[in-house]
Amino acid sequence: MDQDVFEMVKEFMENNIPFNRFLGMRLVTLEQGRAVMELPFRPELIGDPFRPALHGGVISTLLDTCGGAAVFTTLTSVDDRTSTVDLRVDYLRPGRQELLRAEARIVRAGNRVAVVDLCAYHPGGRDKPVATGTGVYNIRRAGDRTS
């Protein structure tokens, strides 16, 4: 992937989407059919104060956003758009008080729909995922939109 395209997508994902900016998500890798994002730990992101563990919604948001970034690599125009149709997340372990990484890989991308394999894990623990999932994304081509 061209460095200029990576920087454009990084800027968009990290700074132009207020919720992503609020959470502190960072786009680390963007390759054809693959994206990696990270989320630094903050105490405000704890969902279970007794463990303490990251909120499941924070984990699923990171996975969903990373999946959208991977789908972006399949688009043919910067004016194409994506939106989430379905997101399935299986929570396998509590998210610890440390950096969380998400990886998304395209399973199949057609003209209108993309399916993405998702995994969230702590650095060094790819073999012990916090959560896995599948994202299905709608692709709206620039030439197909009327509004």
Short mmCIF file of C-alpha atoms in Angstrom, two decimals:
data_model
loop_
_atom_site.label_atom_id
_atom_site.label_comp_id
_atom_site.label_asym_id
_atom_site.label_seq_id
_atom_site.Cartn_x
_atom_site.Cartn_y
_atom_site.Cartn_z
CA MET A 1 0.00 0.00 0.00
CA ASP A 2 1.26 3.44 -0.93
CA GLN A 3 2.52 5.45 2.07
CA ASP A 4 0.39 8.47 1.07
CA VAL A 5 -2.76 6.31 1.07
CA PHE A 6 -1.80 4.84 4.45
CA GLU A 7 -1.31 8.33 5.92
CA MET A 8 -4.66 9.50 4.48
CA VAL A 9 -6.54 6.52 5.95
CA LYS A 10 -4.65 6.85 9.25
CA GLU A 11 -5.60 10.53 9.51
CA PHE A 12 -9.22 9.74 8.70
CA MET A 13 -9.52 6.80 11.12
CA GLU A 14 -7.66 8.43 14.02
CA ASN A 15 -8.67 12.08 13.81
CA ASN A 16 -11.75 12.55 11.62
CA ILE A 17 -13.99 10.07 13.43
CA PRO A 18 -14.68 11.64 16.84
CA PHE A 19 -15.42 8.35 18.63
CA ASN A 20 -12.17 6.77 17.40
CA ARG A 21 -10.29 9.87 18.52
CA PHE A 22 -12.01 9.74 21.93
CA LEU A 23 -10.99 6.10 22.41
CA GLY A 24 -7.45 6.75 21.17
CA MET A 25 -7.40 4.14 18.38
CA ARG A 26 -4.30 4.02 16.19
CA LEU A 27 -3.94 2.51 12.73
CA VAL A 28 -0.64 0.61 12.72
CA THR A 29 -0.68 -1.43 9.51
CA LEU A 30 -2.68 -1.20 6.30
CA GLU A 31 -1.92 -3.69 3.55
CA GLN A 32 -4.03 -5.10 0.75
CA GLY A 33 -6.75 -7.09 2.53
CA ARG A 34 -5.34 -6.57 6.03
CA ALA A 35 -5.32 -3.95 8.78
CA VAL A 36 -3.91 -3.75 12.31
CA MET A 37 -5.08 -1.21 14.88
CA GLU A 38 -4.14 -0.58 18.50
CA LEU A 39 -5.95 0.85 21.47
CA PRO A 40 -3.90 2.09 24.44
CA PHE A 41 -5.37 1.20 27.82
CA ARG A 42 -7.08 3.92 29.86
CA PRO A 43 -8.93 3.37 33.16
CA GLU A 44 -12.05 4.96 31.63
CA LEU A 45 -12.34 1.96 29.28
CA ILE A 46 -12.87 -0.57 32.11
CA GLY A 47 -16.23 -2.32 31.98
CA ASP A 48 -15.77 -4.71 34.90
CA PRO A 49 -14.22 -2.91 37.89
CA PHE A 50 -13.95 -6.11 39.93
CA ARG A 51 -11.51 -7.86 37.56
CA PRO A 52 -10.77 -5.10 36.21
CA ALA A 53 -11.32 -5.77 32.49
CA LEU A 54 -11.91 -3.73 29.36
CA HIS A 55 -15.52 -3.09 28.39
CA GLY A 56 -16.75 -5.51 25.72
CA GLY A 57 -18.13 -2.62 23.70
CA VAL A 58 -14.67 -1.08 23.49
CA ILE A 59 -13.25 -4.38 22.23
CA SER A 60 -15.99 -4.81 19.62
CA THR A 61 -15.58 -1.20 18.49
CA LEU A 62 -11.87 -1.74 17.90
CA LEU A 63 -12.59 -4.93 15.94
CA ASP A 64 -15.31 -3.27 13.86
CA THR A 65 -13.15 -0.25 13.04
CA CYS A 66 -10.19 -2.43 12.11
CA GLY A 67 -12.45 -4.49 9.85
CA GLY A 68 -13.62 -1.33 8.12
CA ALA A 69 -10.01 -0.30 7.54
CA ALA A 70 -9.26 -3.68 5.93
CA VAL A 71 -12.29 -3.30 3.66
CA PHE A 72 -11.00 0.12 2.62
CA THR A 73 -8.03 -1.62 0.97
CA THR A 74 -10.43 -3.30 -1.48
CA LEU A 75 -12.18 -0.10 -2.59
CA THR A 76 -11.60 1.23 -6.08
CA SER A 77 -12.21 4.91 -5.28
CA VAL A 78 -11.66 7.16 -2.26
CA ASP A 79 -15.31 8.13 -2.74
CA ASP A 80 -16.54 4.56 -2.12
CA ARG A 81 -18.07 4.03 1.32
CA THR A 82 -18.46 1.12 3.72
CA SER A 83 -20.81 0.42 6.58
CA THR A 84 -21.18 -2.48 8.96
CA VAL A 85 -24.00 -4.90 8.15
CA ASP A 86 -23.26 -7.52 10.79
CA LEU A 87 -20.67 -7.93 13.53
CA ARG A 88 -20.26 -11.12 15.51
CA VAL A 89 -17.82 -11.10 18.42
CA ASP A 90 -16.85 -14.00 20.66
CA TYR A 91 -15.25 -12.79 23.90
CA LEU A 92 -12.69 -15.39 24.92
CA ARG A 93 -10.67 -13.72 27.69
CA PRO A 94 -10.89 -10.53 29.73
CA GLY A 95 -9.16 -7.55 28.18
CA ARG A 96 -6.30 -6.67 30.53
CA GLN A 97 -5.07 -3.24 31.56
CA GLU A 98 -2.63 -2.91 28.67
CA LEU A 99 -2.47 -2.14 24.97
CA LEU A 100 -5.02 -4.05 22.89
CA ARG A 101 -4.30 -4.87 19.25
CA ALA A 102 -6.83 -5.84 16.58
CA GLU A 103 -6.11 -7.54 13.29
CA ALA A 104 -8.53 -7.80 10.38
CA ARG A 105 -8.14 -9.96 7.27
CA ILE A 106 -10.44 -9.98 4.28
CA VAL A 107 -12.06 -13.38 3.75
CA ARG A 108 -13.92 -12.27 0.63
CA ALA A 109 -14.65 -8.92 -0.93
CA GLY A 110 -17.21 -8.67 -3.70
CA ASN A 111 -18.65 -5.64 -5.44
CA ARG A 112 -21.21 -4.95 -2.71
CA VAL A 113 -20.25 -6.97 0.38
CA ALA A 114 -17.03 -7.84 2.19
CA VAL A 115 -16.51 -10.48 4.89
CA VAL A 116 -13.66 -9.98 7.34
CA ASP A 117 -12.02 -12.23 9.94
CA LEU A 118 -11.27 -10.32 13.17
CA CYS A 119 -9.02 -10.95 16.17
CA ALA A 120 -8.20 -8.83 19.25
CA TYR A 121 -5.23 -9.69 21.44
CA HIS A 122 -2.60 -8.21 23.70
CA PRO A 123 0.92 -7.81 22.22
CA GLY A 124 2.78 -11.10 22.33
CA GLY A 125 -0.48 -12.99 22.77
CA ARG A 126 -1.80 -13.54 19.24
CA ASP A 127 -2.20 -17.22 20.17
CA LYS A 128 -4.39 -16.23 23.16
CA PRO A 129 -6.99 -13.87 21.70
CA VAL A 130 -9.16 -11.68 23.88
CA ALA A 131 -11.88 -11.83 21.22
CA THR A 132 -12.44 -13.13 17.72
CA GLY A 133 -15.17 -12.32 15.28
CA THR A 134 -16.50 -11.84 11.81
CA GLY A 135 -17.56 -8.58 10.25
CA VAL A 136 -19.79 -8.17 7.22
CA TYR A 137 -19.55 -4.79 5.50
CA ASN A 138 -21.68 -3.15 2.84
CA ILE A 139 -19.72 -1.48 0.04
CA ARG A 140 -21.34 1.52 -1.63
CA ARG A 141 -19.56 2.44 -4.83
CA ALA A 142 -19.27 6.15 -5.60
CA GLY A 143 -20.99 5.79 -8.97
CA ASP A 144 -23.94 3.90 -7.46
CA ARG A 145 -25.02 6.52 -4.92
CA THR A 146 -27.82 8.92 -5.72
CA SER A 147 -27.57 11.01 -2.56
#
